[in-house]
PDB file of C-alpha atoms in Angstrom:
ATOM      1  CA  UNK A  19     -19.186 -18.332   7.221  1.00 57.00           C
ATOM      2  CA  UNK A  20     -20.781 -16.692   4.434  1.00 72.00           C
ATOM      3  CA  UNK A  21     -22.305 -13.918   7.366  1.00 74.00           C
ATOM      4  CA  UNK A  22     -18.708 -13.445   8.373  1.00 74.00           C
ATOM      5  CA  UNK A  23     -17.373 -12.887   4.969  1.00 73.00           C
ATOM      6  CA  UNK A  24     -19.805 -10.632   4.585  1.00 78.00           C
ATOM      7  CA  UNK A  25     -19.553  -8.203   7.144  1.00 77.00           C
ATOM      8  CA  UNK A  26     -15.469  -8.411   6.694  1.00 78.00           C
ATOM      9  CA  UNK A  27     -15.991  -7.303   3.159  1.00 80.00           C
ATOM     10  CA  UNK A  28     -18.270  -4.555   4.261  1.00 80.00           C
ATOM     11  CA  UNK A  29     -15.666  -2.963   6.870  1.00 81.00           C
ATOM     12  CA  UNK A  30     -13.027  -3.478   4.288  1.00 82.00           C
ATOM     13  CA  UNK A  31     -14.634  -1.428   2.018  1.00 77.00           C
ATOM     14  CA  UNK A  32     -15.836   1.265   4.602  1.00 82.00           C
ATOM     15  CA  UNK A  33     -12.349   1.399   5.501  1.00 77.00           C
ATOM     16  CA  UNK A  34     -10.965   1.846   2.559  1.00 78.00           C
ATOM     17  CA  UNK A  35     -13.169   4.392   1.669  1.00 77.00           C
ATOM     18  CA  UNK A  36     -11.976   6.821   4.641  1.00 78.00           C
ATOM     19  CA  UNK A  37      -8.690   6.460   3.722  1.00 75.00           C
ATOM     20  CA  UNK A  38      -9.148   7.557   0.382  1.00 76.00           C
ATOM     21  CA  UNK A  39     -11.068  10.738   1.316  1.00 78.00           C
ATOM     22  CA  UNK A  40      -8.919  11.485   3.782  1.00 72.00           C
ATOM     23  CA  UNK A  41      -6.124  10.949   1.275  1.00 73.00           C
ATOM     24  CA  UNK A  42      -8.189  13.288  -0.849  1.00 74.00           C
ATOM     25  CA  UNK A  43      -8.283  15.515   1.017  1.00 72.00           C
ATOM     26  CA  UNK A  44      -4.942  15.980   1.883  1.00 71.00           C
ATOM     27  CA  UNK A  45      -3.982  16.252  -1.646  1.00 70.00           C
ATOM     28  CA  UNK A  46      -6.354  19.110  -2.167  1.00 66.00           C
ATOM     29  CA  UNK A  47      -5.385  20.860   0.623  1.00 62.00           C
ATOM     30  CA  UNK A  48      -1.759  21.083  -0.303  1.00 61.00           C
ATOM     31  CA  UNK A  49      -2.199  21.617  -4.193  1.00 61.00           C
ATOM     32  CA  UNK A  50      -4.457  24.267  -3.041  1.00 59.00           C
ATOM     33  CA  UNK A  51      -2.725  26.095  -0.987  1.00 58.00           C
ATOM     34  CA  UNK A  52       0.707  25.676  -4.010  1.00 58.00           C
ATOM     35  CA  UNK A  53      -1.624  27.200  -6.548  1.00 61.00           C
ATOM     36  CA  UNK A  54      -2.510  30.355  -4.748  1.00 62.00           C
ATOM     37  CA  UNK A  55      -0.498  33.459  -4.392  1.00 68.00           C
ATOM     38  CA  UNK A  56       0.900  33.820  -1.588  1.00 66.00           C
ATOM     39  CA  UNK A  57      -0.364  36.638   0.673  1.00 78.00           C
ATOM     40  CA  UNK A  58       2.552  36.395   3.164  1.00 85.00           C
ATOM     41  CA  UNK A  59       5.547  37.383   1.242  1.00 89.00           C
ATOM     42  CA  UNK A  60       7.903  35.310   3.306  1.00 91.00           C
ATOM     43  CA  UNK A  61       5.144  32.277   1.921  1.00 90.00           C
ATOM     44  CA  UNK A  62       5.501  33.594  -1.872  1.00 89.00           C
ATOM     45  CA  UNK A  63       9.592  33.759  -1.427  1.00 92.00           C
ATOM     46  CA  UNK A  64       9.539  29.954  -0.177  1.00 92.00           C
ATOM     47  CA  UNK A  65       7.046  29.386  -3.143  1.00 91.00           C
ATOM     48  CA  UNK A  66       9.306  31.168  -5.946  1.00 92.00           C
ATOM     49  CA  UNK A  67      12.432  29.411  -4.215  1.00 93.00           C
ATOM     50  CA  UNK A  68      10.430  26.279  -4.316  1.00 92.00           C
ATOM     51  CA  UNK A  69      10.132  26.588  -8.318  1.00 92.00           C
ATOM     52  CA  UNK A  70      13.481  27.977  -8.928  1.00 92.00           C
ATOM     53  CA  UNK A  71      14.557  24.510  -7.168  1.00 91.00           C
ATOM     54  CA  UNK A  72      12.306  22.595 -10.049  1.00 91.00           C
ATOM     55  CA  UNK A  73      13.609  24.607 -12.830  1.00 91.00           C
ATOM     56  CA  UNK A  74      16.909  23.844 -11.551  1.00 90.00           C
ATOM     57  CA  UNK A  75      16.405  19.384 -11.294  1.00 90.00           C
ATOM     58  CA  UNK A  76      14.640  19.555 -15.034  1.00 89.00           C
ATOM     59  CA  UNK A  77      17.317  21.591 -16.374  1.00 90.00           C
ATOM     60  CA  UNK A  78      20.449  19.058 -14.391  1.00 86.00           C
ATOM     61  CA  UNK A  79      18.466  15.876 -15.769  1.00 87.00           C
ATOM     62  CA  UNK A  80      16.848  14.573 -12.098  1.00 79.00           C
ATOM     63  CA  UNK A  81      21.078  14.716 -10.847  1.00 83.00           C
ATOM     64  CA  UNK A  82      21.721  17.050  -8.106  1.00 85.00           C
ATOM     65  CA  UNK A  83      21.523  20.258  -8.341  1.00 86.00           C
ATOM     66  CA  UNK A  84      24.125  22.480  -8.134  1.00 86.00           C
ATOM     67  CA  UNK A  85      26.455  20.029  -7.676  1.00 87.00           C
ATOM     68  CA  UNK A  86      30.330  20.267  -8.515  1.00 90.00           C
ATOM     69  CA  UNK A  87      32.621  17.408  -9.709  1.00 91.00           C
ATOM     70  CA  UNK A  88      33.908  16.581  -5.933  1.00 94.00           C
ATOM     71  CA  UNK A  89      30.240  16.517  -4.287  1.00 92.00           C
ATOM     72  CA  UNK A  90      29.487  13.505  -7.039  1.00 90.00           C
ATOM     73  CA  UNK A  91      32.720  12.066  -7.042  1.00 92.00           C
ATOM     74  CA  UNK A  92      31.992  12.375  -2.426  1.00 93.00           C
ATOM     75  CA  UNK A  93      28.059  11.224  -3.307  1.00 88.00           C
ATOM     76  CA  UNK A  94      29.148   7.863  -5.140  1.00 86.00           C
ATOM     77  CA  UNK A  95      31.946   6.807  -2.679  1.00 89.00           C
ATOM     78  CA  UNK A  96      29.131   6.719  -0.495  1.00 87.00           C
ATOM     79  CA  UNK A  97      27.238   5.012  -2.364  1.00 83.00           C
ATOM     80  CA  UNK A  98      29.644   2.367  -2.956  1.00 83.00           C
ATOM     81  CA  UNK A  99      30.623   1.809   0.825  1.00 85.00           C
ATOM     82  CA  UNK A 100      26.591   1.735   1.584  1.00 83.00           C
ATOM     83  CA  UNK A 101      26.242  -1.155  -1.280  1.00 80.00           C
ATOM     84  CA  UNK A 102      29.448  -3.046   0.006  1.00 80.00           C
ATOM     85  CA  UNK A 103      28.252  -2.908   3.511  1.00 82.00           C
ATOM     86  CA  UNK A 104      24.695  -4.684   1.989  1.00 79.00           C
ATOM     87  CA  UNK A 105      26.568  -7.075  -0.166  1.00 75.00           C
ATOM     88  CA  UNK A 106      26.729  -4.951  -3.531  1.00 73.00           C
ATOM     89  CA  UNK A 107      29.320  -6.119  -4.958  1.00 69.00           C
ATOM     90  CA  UNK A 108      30.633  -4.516  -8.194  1.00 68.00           C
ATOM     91  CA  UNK A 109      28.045  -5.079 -11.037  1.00 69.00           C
ATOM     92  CA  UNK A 110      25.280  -5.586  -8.443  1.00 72.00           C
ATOM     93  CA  UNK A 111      22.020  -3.668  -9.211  1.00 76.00           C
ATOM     94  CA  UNK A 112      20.918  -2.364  -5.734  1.00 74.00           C
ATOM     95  CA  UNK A 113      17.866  -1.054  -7.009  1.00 77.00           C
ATOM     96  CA  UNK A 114      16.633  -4.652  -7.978  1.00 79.00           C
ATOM     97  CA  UNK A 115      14.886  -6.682  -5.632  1.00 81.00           C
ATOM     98  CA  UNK A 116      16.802  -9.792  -4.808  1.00 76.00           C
ATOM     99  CA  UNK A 117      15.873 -13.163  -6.106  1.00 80.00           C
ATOM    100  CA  UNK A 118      14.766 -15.496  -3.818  1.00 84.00           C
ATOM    101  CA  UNK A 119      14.766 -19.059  -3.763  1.00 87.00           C
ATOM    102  CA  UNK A 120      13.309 -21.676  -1.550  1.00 89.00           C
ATOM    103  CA  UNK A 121      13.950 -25.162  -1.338  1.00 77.00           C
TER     104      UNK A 121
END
């Protein structure tokens, strides 16, 4: 048993160690390639549109952006019918996880 536990631990560990190098790695590669001027300028126009877009959510407050009266008022009457259809009822918080009890 204590053989088994062992080698169990061991893989656990060697897996978990690829994962975070390859997670690593992919994290590096992307914040790379964002930090870099762009060569291609159709790359640095995506880039510049890319931070206009994140000037844009700071300055609305994390709401949409760009958004008009009717696209919020359309936004949360969707909201609404998606939260009745999963048994939201008015004054439900849908972002909480439910309780649940066992008998």
């Amino acid at each position: 048993v204590d053989f088994r536990f062992k080698m169990l631990a061991k893989q656990t560990l060697k897996l978990s160690l690829s994962l975070g190098q390859l997670a690593v790695r992919k994290n590096l590669a992307t914040s790379t390639v964002a930090a870099q001027k762009a060569s291609d300028p159709i790359q640095q126009l995506f880039v510049d549109k890319v931070r206009e877009y994140a000037q844009k959510k700071t300055a609305a407050g994390g709401k949409l952006v760009d958004s008009t009266p009717a696209i919020e008022k359309n936004l949360q009457k969707e909201l609404d019918k998606v939260a009745a259809q999963y048994g939201g009822a008015s004054g439900v918080d849908m972002t909480k996880f439910p309780d649940l009890k066992f008998a």
